[in-house]
Short mmCIF file of C-alpha atoms in Angstrom, two decimals:
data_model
loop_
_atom_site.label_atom_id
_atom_site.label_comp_id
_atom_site.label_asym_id
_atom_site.label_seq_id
_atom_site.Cartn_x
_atom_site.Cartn_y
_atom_site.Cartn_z
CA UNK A 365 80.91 156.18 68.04
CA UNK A 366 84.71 155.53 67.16
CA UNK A 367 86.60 152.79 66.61
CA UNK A 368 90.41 152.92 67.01
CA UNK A 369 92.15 151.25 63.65
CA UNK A 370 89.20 149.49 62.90
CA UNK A 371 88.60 147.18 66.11
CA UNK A 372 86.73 148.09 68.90
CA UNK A 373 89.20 148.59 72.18
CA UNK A 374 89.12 146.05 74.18
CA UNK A 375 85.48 144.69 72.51
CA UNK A 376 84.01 147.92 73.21
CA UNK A 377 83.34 151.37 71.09
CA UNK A 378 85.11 154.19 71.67
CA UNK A 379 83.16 157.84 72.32
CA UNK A 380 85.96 160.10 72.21
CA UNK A 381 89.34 160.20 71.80
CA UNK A 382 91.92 162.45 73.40
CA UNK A 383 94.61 163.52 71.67
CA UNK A 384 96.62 166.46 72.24
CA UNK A 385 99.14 166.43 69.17
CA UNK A 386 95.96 166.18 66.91
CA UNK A 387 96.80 163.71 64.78
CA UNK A 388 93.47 161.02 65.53
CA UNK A 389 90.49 161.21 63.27
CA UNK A 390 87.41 161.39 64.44
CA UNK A 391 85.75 163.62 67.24
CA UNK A 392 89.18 163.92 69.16
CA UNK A 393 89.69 165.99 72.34
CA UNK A 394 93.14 168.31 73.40
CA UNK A 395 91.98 167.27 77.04
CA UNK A 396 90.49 165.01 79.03
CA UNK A 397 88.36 167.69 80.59
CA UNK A 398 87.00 168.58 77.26
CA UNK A 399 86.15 165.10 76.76
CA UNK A 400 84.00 164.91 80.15
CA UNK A 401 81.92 168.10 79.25
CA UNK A 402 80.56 166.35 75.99
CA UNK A 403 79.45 163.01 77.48
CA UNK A 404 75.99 162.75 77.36
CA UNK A 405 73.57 162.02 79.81
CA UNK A 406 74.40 159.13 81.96
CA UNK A 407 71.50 157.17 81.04
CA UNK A 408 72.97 156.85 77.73
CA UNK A 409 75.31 154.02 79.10
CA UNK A 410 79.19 153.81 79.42
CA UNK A 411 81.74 156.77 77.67
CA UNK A 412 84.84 155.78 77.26
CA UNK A 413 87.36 157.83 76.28
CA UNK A 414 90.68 156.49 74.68
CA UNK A 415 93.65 158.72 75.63
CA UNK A 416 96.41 158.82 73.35
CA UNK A 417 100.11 158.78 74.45
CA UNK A 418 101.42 162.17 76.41
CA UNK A 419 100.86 163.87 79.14
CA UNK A 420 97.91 165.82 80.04
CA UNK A 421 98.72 168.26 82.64
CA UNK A 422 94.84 168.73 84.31
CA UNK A 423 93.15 168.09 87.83
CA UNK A 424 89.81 166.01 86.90
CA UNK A 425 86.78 165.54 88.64
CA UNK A 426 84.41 163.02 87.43
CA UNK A 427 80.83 162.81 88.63
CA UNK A 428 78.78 161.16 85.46
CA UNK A 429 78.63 157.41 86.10
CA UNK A 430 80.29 155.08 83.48
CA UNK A 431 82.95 156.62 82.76
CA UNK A 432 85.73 154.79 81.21
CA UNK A 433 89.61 155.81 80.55
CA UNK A 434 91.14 154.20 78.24
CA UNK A 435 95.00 154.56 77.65
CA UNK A 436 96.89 154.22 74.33
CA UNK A 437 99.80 153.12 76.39
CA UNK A 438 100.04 152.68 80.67
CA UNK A 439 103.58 154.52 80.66
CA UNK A 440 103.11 157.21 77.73
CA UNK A 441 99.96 158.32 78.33
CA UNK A 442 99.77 160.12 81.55
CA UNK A 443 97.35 162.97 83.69
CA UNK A 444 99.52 164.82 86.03
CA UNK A 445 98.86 167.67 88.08
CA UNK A 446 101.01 168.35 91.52
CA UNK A 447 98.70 169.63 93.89
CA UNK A 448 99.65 169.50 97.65
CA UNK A 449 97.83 170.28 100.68
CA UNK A 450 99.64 173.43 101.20
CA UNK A 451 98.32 174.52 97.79
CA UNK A 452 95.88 177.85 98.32
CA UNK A 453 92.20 177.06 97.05
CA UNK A 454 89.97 179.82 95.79
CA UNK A 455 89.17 181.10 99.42
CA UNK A 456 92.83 181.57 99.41
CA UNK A 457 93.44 178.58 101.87
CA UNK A 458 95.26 175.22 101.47
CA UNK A 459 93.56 172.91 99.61
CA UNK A 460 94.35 170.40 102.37
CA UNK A 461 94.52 166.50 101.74
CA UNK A 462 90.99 166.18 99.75
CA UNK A 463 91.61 169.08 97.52
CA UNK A 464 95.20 167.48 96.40
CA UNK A 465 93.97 164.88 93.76
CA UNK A 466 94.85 165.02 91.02
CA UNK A 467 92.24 162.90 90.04
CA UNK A 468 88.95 162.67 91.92
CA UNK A 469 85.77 159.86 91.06
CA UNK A 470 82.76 160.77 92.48
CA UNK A 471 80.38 158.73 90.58
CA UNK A 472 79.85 154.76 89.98
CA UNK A 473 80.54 152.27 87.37
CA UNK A 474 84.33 153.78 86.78
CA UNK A 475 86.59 152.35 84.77
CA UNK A 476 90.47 153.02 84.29
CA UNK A 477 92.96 150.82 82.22
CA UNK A 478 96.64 151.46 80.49
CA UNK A 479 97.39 154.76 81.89
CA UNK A 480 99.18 156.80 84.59
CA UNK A 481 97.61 159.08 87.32
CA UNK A 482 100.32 161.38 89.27
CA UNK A 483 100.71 163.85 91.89
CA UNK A 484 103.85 165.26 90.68
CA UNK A 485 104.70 167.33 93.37
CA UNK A 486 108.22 166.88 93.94
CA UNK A 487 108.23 165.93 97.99
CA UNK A 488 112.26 164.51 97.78
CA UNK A 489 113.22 168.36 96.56
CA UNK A 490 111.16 170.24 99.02
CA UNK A 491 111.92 168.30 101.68
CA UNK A 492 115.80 168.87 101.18
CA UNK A 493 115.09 173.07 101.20
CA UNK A 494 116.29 174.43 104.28
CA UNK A 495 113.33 174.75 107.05
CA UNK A 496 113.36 178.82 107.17
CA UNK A 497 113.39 178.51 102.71
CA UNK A 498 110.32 180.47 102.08
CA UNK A 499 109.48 178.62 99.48
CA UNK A 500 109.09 175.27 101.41
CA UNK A 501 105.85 173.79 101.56
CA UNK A 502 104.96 172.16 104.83
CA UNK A 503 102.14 170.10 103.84
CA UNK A 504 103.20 167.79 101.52
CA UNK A 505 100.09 165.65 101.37
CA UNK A 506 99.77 165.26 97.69
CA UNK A 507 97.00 162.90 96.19
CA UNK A 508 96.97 161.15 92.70
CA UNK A 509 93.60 159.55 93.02
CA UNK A 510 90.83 159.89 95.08
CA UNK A 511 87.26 157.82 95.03
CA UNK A 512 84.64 159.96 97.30
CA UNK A 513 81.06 160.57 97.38
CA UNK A 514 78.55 157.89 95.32
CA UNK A 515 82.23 156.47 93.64
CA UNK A 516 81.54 152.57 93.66
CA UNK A 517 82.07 149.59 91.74
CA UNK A 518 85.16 151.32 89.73
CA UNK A 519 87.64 149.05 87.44
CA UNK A 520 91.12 150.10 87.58
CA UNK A 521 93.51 147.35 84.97
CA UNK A 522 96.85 148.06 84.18
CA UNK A 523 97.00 151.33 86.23
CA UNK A 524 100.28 153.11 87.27
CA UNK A 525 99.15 155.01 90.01
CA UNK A 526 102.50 157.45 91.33
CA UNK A 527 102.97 159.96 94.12
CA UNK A 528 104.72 160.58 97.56
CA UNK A 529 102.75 160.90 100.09
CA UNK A 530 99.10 160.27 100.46
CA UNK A 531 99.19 158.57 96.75
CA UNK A 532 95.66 156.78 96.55
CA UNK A 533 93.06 158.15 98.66
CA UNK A 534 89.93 155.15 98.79
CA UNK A 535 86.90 157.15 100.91
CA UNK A 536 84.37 155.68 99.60
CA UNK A 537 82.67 152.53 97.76
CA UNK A 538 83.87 149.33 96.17
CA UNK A 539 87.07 149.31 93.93
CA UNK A 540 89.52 146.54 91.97
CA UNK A 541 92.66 147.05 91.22
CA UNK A 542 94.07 144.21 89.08
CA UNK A 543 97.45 144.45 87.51
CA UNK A 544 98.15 147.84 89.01
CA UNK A 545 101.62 149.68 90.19
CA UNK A 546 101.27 152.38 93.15
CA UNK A 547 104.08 154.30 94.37
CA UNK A 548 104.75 156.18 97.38
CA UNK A 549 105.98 156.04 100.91
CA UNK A 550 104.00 157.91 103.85
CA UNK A 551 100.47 156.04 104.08
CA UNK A 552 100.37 155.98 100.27
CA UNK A 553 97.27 153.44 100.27
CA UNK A 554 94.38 155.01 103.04
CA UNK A 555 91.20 155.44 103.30
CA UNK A 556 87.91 154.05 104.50
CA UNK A 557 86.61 152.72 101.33
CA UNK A 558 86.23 148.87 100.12
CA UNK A 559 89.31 147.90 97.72
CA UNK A 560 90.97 144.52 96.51
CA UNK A 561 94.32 144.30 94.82
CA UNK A 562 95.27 141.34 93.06
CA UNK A 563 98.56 141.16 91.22
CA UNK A 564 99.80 144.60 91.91
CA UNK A 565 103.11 146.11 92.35
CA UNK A 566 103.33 148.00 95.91
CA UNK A 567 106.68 149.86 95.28
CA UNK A 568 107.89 152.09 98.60
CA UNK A 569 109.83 154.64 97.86
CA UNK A 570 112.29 156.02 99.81
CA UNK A 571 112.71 158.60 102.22
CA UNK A 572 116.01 160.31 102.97
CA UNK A 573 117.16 160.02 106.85
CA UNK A 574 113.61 158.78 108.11
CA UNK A 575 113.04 155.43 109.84
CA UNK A 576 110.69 154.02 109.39
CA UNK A 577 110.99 155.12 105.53
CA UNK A 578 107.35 154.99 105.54
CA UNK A 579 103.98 153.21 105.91
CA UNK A 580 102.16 151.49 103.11
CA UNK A 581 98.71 151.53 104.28
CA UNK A 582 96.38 153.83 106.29
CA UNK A 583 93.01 152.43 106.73
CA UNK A 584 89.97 154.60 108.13
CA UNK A 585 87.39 151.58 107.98
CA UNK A 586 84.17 152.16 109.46
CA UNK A 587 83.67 149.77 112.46
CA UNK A 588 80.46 149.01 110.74
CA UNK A 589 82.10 147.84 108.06
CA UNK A 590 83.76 144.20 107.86
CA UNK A 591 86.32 145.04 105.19
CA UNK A 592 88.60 147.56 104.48
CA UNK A 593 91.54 146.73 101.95
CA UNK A 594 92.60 143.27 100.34
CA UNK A 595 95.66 142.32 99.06
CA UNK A 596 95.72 139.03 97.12
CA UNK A 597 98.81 137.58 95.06
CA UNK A 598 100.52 141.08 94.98
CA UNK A 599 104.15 141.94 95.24
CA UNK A 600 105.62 144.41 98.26
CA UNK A 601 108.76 145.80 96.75
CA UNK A 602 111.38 148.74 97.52
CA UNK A 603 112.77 151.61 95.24
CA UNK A 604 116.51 152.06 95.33
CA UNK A 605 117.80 153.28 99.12
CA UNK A 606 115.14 151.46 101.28
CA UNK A 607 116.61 149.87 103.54
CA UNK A 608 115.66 146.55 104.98
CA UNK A 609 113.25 146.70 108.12
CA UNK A 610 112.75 150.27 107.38
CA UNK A 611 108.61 150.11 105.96
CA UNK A 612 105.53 149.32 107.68
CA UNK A 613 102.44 147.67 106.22
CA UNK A 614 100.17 150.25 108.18
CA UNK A 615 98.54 152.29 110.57
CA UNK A 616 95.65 152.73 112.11
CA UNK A 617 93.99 156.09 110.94
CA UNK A 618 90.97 157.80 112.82
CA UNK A 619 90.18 161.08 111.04
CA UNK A 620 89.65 163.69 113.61
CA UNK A 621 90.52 161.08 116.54
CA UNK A 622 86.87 159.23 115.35
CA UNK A 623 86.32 155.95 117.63
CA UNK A 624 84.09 154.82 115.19
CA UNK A 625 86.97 153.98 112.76
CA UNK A 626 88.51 151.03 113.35
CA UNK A 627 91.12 150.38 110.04
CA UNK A 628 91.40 147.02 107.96
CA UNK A 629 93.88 145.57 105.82
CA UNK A 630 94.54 142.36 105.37
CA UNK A 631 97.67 140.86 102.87
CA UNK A 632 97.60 137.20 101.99
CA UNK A 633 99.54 135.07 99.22
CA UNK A 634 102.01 138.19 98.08
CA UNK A 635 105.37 138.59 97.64
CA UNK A 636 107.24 140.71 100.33
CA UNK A 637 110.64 142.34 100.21
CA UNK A 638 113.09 142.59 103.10
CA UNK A 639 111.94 146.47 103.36
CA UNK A 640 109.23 145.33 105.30
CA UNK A 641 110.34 144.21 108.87
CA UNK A 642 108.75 142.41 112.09
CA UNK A 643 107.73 145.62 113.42
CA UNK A 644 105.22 145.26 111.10
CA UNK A 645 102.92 148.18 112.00
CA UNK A 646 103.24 151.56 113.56
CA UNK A 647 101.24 153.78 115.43
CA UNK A 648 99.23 157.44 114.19
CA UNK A 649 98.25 160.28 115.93
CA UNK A 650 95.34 162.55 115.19
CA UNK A 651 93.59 165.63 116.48
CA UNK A 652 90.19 165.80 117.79
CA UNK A 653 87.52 168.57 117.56
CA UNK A 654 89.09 169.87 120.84
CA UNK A 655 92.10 169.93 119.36
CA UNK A 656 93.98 167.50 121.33
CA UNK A 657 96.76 165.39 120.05
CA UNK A 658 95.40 161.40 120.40
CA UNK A 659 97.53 158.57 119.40
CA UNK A 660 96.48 155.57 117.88
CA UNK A 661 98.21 152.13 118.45
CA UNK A 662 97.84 148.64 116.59
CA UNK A 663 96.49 146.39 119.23
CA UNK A 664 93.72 143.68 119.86
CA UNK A 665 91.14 145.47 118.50
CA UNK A 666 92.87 146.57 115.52
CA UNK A 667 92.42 144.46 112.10
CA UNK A 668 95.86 144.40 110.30
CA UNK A 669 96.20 140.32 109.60
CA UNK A 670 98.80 138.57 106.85
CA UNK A 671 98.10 134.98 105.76
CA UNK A 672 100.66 132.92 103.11
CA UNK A 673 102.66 135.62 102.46
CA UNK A 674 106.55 134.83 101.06
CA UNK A 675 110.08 136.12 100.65
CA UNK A 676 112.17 137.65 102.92
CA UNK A 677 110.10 140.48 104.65
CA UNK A 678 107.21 137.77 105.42
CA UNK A 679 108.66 137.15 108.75
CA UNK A 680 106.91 136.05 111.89
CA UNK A 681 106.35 138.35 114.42
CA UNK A 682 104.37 138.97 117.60
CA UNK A 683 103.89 142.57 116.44
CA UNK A 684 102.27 140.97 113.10
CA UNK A 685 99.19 138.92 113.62
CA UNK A 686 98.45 136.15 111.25
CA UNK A 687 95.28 134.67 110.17
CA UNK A 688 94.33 130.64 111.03
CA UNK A 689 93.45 128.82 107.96
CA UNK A 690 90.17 128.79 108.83
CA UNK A 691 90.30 132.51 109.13
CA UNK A 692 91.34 133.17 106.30
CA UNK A 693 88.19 131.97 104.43
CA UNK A 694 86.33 135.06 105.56
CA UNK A 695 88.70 136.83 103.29
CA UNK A 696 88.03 136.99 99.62
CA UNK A 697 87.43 139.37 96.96
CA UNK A 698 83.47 138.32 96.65
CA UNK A 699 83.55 139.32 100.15
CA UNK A 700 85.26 142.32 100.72
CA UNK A 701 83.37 143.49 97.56
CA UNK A 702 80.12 142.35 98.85
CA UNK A 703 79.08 140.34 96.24
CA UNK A 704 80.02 142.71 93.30
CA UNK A 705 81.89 140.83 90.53
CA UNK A 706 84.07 142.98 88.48
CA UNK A 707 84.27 142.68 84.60
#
């Protein structure tokens, strides 16, 4: 075990450090992947791994449970990789949406704090090539993080999470996010996954000559399931060029046109910025197994619901349904996390 200048980080021992100008002492890693193939077995209890500052081009996949990233610093140390869906996979065909991550958790008990994931596939620049440019990409679905398969209960604190489009992909499990920035503009939060964000940053970027300029969330709850996302004392803010009125909060995905999705987002007590305008919500199309085109609208059934929101884009609106007081009891982080309590 390791300790970093003496102290245990953040009250805890270290098991690795990565370090890829190898300066550290101590078992140090060049990579984070290296890292992950020496954990021991995951009976042995939590590994965390304290990343040093710089940035470590790799594409992770982490499937031991207890795994904990630990970064030197949230803005110098940084795993990037720039995957999009139009990337070719080993069969030769696009990776699609899943395969984009840069970073995929498959596994409980996760833990991220001080660091950066990015896709940095650069979607502004390939959008601006000419349409016939054979080197345009047309699927520009490009994932920073992803939580699939047994992922649950996972920690994210202090957390820059940055892409385009399709930035943080929740499938699956429970998840905090305290303290966090995530970037992006085209359903950049989605996913049918469990997730609360308290005092985030949910910075839309912008999107040349679109209107809307993009859509913040795209929620693929489970109708079976009560919750979807949470957003609790956060702030909705704009990069330079959004216009105001130009962002929605959400739409309603169904993967493959399923009508057993039924998405859920809810946004109470945050901060809003102008970009976000009484339309409030917009609709999403998707293709079923017969391959027909089926579109998808917010409407009684759907559960996108604000409550003590302020600033300029928390504006009334038919076309943005509000919780009752009494309502919004029902929706708390205990709850949406089903009784899980993170550290």
């Amino acid at each position: 075990l390791f300790i970093l200048s003496g102290q245990a980080w953040a009250g805890a021992e270290l098991n690795a450090i990565v370090d890829a100008s190898g300066t550290s002492e101590g078992l140090v890693y060049a990579t984070i992947s290296e890292a992950l193939k020496a954990a021991p077995a995951a009976d042995n209890g939590p590994y965390r791994i304290l990343i040093r500052k710089g940035v470590y081009r790799e594409k992770l996949h982490v499937t031991r449970p207890d795994v904990h990233l630990l970064g030197e610093d949230r803005d110098e140390s940084v795993i990037s990789w720039d995957d999009t869906g139009s990337t070719p996979g080993p069969d030769g065909r696009g990776l699609g949406t899943w395969g984009s991550a840069t970073l995929i958790i498959s596994a409980s008990g996760f833990r991220a704090e001080n660091l950066t994931v990015e896709n940095a596939f650069d979607y502004p620049a390939n959008r601006a090539l000419p349409a016939d440019d054979p080197g345009r990409i047309e699927h520009m679905q490009a994932v920073a993080l992803m939580t699939t398969g047994e992922s649950d209960r996972a920690v994210f604190k202090n957390v820059t999470i940055r892409g385009y489009q399709d930035t943080l992909f929740i499938d699956a499990g429970r998840h905090w996010f305290h303290g966090c920035r995530i970037e992006g503009h085209v359903d950049f939060i989605f996913g049918a996954g469990q997730a609360v964000f308290e005092k985030c940053d949910i910075v839309s970027l912008n999107r040349v000559n679109k209107n809307p300029t993009g859509y913040v969330t795209a929620p693929s709850t489970k109708r079976t399931d009560a919750y979807g996302f949470l957003f609790l004392h956060s702030s909705f803010l704009k990069a330079a060029g959004v216009t105001a009125g130009s962002v929605r909060l959400g739409r309603p995905w169904h993967p493959g046109a399923d009508p057993g999705v039924e998405g859920s987002a809810v946004f109470m007590h945050s901060f809003m910025d102008d970009h976000i305008g009484p339309e409030g919500y917009a609709p999403i199309s998707s293709t079923n197994p017969a391959g027909e085109k089926i579109w998808f609208e917010v409407d009684e059934n759907s559960r996108f619901f604000e409550y003590g929101n302020y600033g300029p884009g928390a504006l009334a609106s038919p076309r943005r349904p509000s919780l009752s007081e009494e309502q919004s009891g029902q929706y708390t982080a205990s709850q949406v996390l089903d009784g899980w309590v993170p550290d």
